[in-house]
Coordinates of C-alpha atoms in Angstrom, one line a residue:
Chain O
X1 CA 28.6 9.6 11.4
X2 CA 27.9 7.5 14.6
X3 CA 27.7 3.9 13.2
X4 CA 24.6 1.8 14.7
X5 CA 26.2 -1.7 17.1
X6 CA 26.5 -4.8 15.5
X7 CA 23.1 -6.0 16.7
X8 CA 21.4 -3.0 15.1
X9 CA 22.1 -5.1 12.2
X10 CA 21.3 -8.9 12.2
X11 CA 18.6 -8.9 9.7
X12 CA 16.9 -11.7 11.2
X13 CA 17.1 -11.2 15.1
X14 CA 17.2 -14.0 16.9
X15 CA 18.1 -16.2 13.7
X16 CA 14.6 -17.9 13.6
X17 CA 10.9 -16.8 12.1
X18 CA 9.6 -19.3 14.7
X19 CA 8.2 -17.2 17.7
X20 CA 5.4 -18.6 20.6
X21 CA 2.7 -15.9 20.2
X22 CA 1.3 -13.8 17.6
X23 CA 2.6 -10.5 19.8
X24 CA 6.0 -11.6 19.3
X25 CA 5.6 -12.8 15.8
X26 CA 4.8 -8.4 15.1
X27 CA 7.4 -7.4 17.6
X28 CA 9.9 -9.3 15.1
X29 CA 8.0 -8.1 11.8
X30 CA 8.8 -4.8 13.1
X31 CA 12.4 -5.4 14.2
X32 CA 13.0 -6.9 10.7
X33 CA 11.7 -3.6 9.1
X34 CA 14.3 -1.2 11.2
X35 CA 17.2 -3.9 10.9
X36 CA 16.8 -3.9 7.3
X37 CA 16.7 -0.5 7.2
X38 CA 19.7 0.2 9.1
X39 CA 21.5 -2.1 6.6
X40 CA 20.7 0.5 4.2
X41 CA 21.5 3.4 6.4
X42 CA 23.8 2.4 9.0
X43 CA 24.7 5.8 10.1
X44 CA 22.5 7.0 13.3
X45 CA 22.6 10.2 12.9
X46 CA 20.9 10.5 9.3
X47 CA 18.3 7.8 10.6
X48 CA 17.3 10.3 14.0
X49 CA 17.4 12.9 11.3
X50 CA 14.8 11.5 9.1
X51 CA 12.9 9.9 11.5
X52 CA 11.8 13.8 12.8
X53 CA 10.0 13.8 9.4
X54 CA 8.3 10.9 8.9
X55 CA 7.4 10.1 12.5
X56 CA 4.5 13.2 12.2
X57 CA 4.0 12.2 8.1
X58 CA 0.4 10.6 8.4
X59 CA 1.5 9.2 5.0
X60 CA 5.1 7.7 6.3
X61 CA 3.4 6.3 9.0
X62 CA 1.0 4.7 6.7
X63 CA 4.1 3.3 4.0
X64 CA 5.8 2.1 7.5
X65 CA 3.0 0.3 8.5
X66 CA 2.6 -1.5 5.5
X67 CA 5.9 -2.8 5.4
X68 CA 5.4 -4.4 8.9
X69 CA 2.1 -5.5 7.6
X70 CA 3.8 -7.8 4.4
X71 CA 6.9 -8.7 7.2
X72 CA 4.0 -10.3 9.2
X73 CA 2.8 -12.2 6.7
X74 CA 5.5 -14.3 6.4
X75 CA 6.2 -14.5 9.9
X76 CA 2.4 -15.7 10.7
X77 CA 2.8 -18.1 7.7
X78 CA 6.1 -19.6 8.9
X79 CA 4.1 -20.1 12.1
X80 CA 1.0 -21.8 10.9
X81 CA -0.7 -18.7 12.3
X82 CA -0.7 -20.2 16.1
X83 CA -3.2 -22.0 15.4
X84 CA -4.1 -24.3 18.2
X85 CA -5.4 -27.9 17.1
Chain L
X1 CA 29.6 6.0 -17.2
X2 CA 31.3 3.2 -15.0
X3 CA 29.9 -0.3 -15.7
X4 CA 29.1 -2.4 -13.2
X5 CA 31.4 -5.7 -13.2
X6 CA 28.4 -8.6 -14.7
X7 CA 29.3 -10.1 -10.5
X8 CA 27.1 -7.4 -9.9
X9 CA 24.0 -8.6 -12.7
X10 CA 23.6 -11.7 -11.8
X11 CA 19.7 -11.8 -11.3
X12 CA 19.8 -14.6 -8.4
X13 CA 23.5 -14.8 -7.0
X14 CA 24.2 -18.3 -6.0
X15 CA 21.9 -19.3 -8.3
X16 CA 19.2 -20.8 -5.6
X17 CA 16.7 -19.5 -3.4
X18 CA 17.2 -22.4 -0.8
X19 CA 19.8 -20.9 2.2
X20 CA 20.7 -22.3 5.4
X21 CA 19.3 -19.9 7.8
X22 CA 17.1 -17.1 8.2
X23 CA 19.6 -14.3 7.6
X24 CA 21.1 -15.7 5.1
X25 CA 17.8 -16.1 3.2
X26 CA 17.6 -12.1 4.4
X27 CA 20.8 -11.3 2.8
X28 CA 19.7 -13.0 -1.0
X29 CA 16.7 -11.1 -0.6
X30 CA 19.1 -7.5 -0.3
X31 CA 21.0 -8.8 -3.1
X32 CA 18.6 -9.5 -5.1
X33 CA 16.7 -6.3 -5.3
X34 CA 20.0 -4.4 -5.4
X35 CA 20.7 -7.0 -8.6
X36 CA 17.5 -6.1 -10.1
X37 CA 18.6 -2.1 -9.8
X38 CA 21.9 -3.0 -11.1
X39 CA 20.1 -4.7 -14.2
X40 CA 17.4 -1.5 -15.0
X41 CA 20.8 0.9 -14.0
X42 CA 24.3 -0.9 -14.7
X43 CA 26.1 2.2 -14.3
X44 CA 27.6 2.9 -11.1
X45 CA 27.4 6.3 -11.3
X46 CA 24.1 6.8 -11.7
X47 CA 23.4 4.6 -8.7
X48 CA 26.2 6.1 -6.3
X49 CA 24.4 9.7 -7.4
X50 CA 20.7 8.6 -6.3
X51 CA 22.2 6.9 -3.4
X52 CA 23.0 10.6 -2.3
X53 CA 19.2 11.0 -1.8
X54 CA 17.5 8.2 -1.4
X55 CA 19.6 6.9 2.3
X56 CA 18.7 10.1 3.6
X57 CA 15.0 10.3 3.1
X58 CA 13.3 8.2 5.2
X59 CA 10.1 7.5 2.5
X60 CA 12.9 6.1 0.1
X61 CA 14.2 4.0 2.8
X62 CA 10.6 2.3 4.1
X63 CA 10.5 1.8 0.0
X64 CA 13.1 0.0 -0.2
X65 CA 13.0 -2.0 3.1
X66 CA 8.8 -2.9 1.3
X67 CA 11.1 -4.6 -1.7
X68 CA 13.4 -6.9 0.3
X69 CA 10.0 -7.8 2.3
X70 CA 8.6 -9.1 -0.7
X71 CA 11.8 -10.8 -2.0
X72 CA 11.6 -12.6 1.5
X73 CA 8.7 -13.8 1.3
X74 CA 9.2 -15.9 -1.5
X75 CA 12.6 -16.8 0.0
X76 CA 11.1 -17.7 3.2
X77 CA 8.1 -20.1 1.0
X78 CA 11.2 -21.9 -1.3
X79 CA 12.7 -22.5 2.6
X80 CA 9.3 -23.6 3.6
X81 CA 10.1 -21.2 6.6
X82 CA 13.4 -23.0 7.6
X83 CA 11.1 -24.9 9.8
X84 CA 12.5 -27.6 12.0
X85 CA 10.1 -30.6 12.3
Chain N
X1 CA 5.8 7.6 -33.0
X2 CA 7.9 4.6 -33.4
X3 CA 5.5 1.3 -33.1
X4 CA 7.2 -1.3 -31.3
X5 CA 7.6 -5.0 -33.1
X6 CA 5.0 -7.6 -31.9
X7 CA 7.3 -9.4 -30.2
X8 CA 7.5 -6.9 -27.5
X9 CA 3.9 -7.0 -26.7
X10 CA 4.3 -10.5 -26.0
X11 CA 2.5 -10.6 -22.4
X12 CA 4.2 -13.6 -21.5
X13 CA 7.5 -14.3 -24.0
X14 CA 8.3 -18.0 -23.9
X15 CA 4.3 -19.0 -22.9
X16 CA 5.0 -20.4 -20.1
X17 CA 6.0 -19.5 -16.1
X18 CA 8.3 -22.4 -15.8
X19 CA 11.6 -22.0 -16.3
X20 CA 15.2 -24.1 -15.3
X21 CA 16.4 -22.0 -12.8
X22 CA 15.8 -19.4 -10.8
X23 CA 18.0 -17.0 -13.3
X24 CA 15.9 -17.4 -16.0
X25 CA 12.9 -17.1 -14.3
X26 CA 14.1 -13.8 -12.7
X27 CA 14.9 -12.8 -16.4
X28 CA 11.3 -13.8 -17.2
X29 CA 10.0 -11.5 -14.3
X30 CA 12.0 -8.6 -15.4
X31 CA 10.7 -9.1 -19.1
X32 CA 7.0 -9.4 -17.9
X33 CA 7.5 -6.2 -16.2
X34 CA 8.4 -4.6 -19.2
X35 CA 6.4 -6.2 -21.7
X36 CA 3.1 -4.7 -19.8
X37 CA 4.6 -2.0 -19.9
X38 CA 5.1 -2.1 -23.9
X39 CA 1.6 -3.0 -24.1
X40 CA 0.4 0.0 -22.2
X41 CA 2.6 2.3 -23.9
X42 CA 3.4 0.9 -27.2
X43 CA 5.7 3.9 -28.6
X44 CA 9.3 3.3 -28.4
X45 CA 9.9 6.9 -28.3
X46 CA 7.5 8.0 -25.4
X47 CA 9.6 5.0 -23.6
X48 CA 13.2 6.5 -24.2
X49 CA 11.7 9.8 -22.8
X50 CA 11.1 8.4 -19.6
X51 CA 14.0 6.1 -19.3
X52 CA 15.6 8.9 -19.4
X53 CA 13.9 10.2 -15.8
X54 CA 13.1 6.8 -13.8
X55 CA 16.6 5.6 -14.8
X56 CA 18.5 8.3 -12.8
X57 CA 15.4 8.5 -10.2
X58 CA 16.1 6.2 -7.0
X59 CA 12.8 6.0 -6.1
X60 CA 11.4 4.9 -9.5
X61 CA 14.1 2.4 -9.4
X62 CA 12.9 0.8 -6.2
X63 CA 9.4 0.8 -7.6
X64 CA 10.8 -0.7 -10.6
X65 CA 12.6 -3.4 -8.6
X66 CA 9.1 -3.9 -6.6
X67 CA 7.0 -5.4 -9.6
X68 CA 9.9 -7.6 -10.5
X69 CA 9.6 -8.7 -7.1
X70 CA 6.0 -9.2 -7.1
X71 CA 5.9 -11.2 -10.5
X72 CA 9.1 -13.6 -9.6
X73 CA 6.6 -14.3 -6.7
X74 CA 4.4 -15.9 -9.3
X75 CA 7.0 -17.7 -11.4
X76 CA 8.7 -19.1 -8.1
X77 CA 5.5 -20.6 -7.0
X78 CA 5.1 -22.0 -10.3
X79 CA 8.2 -23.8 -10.4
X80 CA 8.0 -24.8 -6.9
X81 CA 10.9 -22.5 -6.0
X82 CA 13.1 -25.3 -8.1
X83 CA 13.1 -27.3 -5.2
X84 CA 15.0 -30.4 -6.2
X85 CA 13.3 -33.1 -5.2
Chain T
X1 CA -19.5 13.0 -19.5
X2 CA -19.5 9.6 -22.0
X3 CA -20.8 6.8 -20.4
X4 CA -18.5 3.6 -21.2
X5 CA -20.5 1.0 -22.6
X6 CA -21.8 -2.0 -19.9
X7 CA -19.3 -4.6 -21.3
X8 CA -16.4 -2.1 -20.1
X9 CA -18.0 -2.0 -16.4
X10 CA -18.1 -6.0 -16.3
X11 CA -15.3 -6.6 -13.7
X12 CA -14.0 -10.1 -14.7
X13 CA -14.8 -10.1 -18.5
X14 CA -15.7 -14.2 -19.2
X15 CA -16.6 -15.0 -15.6
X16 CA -14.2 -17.0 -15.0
X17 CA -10.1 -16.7 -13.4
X18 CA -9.2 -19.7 -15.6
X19 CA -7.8 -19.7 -19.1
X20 CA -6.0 -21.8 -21.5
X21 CA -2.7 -20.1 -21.2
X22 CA -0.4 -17.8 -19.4
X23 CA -0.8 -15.4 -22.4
X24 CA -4.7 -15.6 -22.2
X25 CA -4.3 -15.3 -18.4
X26 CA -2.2 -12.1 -18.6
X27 CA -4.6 -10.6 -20.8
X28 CA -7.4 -11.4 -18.4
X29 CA -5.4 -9.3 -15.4
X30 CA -4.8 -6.5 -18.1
X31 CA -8.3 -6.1 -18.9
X32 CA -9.6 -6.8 -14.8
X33 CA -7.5 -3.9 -13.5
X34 CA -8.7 -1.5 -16.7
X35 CA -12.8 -2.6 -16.0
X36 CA -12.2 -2.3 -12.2
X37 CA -10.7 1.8 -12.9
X38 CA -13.8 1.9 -15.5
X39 CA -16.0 0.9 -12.2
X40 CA -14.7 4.0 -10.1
X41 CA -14.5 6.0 -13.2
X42 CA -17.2 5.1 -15.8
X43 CA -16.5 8.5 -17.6
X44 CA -14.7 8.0 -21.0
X45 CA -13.9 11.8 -21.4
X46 CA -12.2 11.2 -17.6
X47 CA -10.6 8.3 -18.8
X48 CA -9.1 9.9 -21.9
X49 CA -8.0 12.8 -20.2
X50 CA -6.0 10.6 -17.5
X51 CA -4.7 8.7 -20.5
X52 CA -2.5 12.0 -21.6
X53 CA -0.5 12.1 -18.8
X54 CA 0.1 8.6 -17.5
X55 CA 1.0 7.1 -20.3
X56 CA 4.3 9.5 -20.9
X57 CA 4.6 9.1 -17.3
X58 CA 7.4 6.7 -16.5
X59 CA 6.0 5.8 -12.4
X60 CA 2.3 5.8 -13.6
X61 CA 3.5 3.5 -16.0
X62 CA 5.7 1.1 -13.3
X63 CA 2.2 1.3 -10.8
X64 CA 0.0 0.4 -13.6
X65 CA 2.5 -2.7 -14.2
X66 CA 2.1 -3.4 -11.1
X67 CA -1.3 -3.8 -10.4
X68 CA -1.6 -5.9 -13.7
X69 CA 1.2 -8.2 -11.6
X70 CA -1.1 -8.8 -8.6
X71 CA -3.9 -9.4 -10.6
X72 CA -1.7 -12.4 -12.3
X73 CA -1.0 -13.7 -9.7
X74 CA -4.2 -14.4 -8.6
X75 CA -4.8 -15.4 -11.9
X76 CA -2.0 -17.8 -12.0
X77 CA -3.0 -19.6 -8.8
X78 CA -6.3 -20.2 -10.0
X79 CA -5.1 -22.1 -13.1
X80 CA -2.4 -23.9 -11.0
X81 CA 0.2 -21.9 -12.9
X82 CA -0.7 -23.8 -16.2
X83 CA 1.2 -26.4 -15.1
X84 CA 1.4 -29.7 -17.2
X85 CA 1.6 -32.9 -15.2
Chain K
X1 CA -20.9 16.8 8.7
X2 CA -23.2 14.4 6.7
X3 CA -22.3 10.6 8.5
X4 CA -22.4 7.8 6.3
X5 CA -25.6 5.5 7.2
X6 CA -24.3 1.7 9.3
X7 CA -25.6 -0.1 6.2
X8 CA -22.2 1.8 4.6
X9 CA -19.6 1.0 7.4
X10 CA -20.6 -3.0 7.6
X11 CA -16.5 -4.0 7.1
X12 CA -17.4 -7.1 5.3
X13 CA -21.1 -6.8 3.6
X14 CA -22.9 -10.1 3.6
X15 CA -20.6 -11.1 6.3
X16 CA -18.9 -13.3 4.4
X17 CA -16.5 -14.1 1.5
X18 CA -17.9 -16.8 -0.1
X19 CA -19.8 -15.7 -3.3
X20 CA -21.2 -17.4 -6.0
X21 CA -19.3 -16.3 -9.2
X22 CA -16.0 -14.2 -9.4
X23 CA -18.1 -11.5 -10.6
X24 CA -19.5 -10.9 -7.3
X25 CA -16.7 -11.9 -5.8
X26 CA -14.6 -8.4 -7.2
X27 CA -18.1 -7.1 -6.6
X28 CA -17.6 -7.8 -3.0
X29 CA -13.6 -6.5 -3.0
X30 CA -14.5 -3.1 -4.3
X31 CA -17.0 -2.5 -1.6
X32 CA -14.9 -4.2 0.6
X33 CA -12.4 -1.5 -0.1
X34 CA -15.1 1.2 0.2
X35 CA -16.4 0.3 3.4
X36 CA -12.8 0.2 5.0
X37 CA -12.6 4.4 3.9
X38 CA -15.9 5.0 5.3
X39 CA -14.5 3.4 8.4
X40 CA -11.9 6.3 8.7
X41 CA -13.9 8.7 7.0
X42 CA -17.8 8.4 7.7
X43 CA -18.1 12.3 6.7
X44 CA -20.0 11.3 2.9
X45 CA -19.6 15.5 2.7
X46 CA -15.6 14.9 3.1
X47 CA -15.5 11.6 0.9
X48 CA -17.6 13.4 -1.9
X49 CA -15.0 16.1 -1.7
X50 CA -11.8 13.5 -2.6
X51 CA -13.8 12.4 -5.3
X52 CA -13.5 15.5 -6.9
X53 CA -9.7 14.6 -7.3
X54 CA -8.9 11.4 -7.4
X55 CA -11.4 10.1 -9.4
X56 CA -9.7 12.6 -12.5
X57 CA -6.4 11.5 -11.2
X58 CA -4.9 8.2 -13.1
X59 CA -2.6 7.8 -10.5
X60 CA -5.2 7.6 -7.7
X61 CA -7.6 5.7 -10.1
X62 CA -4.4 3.3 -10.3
X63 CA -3.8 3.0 -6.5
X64 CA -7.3 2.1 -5.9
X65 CA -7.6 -0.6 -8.3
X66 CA -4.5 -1.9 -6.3
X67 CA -6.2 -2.3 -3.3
X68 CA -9.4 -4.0 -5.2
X69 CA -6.7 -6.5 -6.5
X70 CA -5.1 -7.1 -3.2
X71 CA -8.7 -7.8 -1.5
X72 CA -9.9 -10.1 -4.4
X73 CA -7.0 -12.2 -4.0
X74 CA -8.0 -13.0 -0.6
X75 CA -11.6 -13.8 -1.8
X76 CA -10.8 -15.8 -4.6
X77 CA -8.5 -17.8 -2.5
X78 CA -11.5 -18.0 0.2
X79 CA -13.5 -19.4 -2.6
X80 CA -11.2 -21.9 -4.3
X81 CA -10.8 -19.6 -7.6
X82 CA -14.4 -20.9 -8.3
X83 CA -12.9 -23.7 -9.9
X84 CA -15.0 -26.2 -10.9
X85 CA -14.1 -29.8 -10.3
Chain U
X1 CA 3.6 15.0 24.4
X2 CA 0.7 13.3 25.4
X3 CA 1.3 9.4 25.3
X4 CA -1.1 6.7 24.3
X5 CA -2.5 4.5 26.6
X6 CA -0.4 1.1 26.9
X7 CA -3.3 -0.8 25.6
X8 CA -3.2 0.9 22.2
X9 CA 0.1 -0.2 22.2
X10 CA -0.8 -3.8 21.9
X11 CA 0.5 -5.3 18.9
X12 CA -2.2 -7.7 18.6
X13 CA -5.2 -7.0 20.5
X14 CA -6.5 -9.9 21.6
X15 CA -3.7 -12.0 21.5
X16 CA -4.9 -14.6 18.3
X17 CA -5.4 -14.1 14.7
X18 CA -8.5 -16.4 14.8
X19 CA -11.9 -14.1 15.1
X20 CA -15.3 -15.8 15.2
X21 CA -16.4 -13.9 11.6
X22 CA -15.2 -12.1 8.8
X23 CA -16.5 -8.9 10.2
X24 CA -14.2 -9.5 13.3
X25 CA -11.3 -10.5 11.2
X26 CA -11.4 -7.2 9.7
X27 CA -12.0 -5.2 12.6
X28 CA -9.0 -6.5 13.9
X29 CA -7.2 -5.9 10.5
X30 CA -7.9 -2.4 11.3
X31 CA -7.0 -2.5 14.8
X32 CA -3.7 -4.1 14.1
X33 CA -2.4 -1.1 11.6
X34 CA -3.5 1.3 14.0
X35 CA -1.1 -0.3 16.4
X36 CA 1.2 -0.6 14.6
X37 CA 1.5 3.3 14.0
X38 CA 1.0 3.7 17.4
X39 CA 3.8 2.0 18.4
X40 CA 6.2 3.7 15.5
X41 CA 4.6 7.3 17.1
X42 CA 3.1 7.0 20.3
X43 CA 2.3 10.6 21.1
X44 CA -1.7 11.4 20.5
X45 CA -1.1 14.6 19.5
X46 CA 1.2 14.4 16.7
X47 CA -1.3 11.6 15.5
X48 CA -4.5 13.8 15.8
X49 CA -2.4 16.5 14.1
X50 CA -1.9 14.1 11.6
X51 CA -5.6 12.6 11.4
X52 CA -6.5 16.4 10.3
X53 CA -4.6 15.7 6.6
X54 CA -4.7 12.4 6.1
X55 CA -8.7 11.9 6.8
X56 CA -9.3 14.7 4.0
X57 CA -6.8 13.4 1.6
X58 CA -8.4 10.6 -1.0
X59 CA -4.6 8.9 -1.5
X60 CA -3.8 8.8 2.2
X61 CA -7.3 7.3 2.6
X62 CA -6.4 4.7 -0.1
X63 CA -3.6 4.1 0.7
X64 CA -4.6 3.2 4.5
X65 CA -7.2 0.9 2.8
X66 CA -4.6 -1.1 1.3
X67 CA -2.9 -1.7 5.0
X68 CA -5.9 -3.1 5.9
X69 CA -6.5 -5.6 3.4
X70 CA -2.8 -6.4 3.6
X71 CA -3.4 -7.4 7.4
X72 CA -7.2 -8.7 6.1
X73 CA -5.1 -11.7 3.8
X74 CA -3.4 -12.7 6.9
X75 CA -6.1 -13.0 9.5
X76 CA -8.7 -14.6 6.3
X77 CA -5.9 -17.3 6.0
X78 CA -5.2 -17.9 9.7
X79 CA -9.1 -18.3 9.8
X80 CA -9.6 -20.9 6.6
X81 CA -11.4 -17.8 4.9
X82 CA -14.2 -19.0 8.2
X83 CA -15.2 -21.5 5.0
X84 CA -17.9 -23.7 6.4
X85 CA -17.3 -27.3 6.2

């Protein structure tokens, strides 16, 4: 077992939902995705292991994306959605 | 068949949905789907055996990182984002 | 076939989403799940048969945990997250 | 092939999202996620058929729940969560 | 290949997600969901082939009405529920 | 390997969540869950290989659908629903 760093796991990185551009706002929906996951699964090894899987599964692909998909909705909420006024 | 101690049932530990920060609001949301497991499956050797399988395989893992997304969200609207205003 | 009582059909037990704490109205969640469940599959007996595979199934378990999720969503919003004041 | 009856194609059976209780409202999501599945599949014999299977199966059972839980909470918005004030 | 004519690959039909009752308002989510599948599949000969299957399949009968749910709420939000007032 | 263009990589083409119409709110709906795999697998031929199964496959197609309308609730809300007035 090769245990992922510290930082691998802050579930929140950067400690705030607040970010300046929608861009970011997904960049940290998908970080939120992998750190949770890595909670779960801590170990690198297993996680490189399944990744050759379900990095050429149209359908994992399709499960990931939707999990970034409900992160961002919180994140764009939490943001007012950049809107300018 | 090894009960879980009742620490391990309660449905909303702490008993709040309002946290300080981010990450802790991250961590209830864990806890909280792990509680609602430990409710439908209080024995800990059931869940130590499907552990086996599901932190290996990476669809289980994208499932499960889909629940805590959803706790969030509702942890993140009770915290009204943890905006600063 | 083994009929359930009435009082498992109940779509929404108590007849009402607001509850005093977040506990109870995780409980309620949990028993919402199930009591749609009931009312799709009233027989007791075709439900014992499956407990006996989703129970000892990780992945049904995190599907499980995912509607809970998805109705406390409702009954948090309903209370106002039992924000106090 | 039996054709379902028109009344069991109408997708929101009343007109209308509100209703005078949660009880009434969870009945409402029950019988909008059945009339939308009657939509794609108007076939009775179909229907039936389907019937057999998912209802002895315990993860057809938890996705049908949860469908029913997304229609609530649409629902449940719409009738300010039956709030008294 | 047979492709679907434009009239069929229009992501929001009528161009927009105000309706007049919440009849035509799931009206509008099923095609809604429709359109988005012709969008990644305009072959009608391919989409008249998974027919074949899912439409006998509960399961995939339930996972569609999912997504139908999941669209309405947006346009029953976009429309205030209908509520009268 | 042959990798994607950086522009696919884009996590939010465009750089806003604010479209002039629903019809461009849900293009980009569909742009962003393309991105989104993209980034996850960033190789265009394991995601042509992938295309092959997935386009053919009712569930898969579904299930993509429901991304979208996922990503469709955020943009709609970023938006005001484009309600006029």
């Amino acid at each position: 077992m090769t245990r992922l760093p510290d930082s691998e796991l802050v579930l929140v990185p950067g400690g705030t939902l607040i970010t300046k551009t929608p861009e970011e706002g997904r960049a940290l929906a998908m970080m939120m995705v992998r750190h949770t996951i890595h909670n779960i699964q801590p170990d690198l090894d297993a996680l490189k292991e399944g990744r050759k899987t379900y990095s050429v599964d149209p359908d994992s692909l399709t499960a990931a994306s939707q999990v970034v998909a409900i992160e961002f909705q919180t994140i764009a909420a939490a943001n007012n959605y950049w809107r300018k006024n």
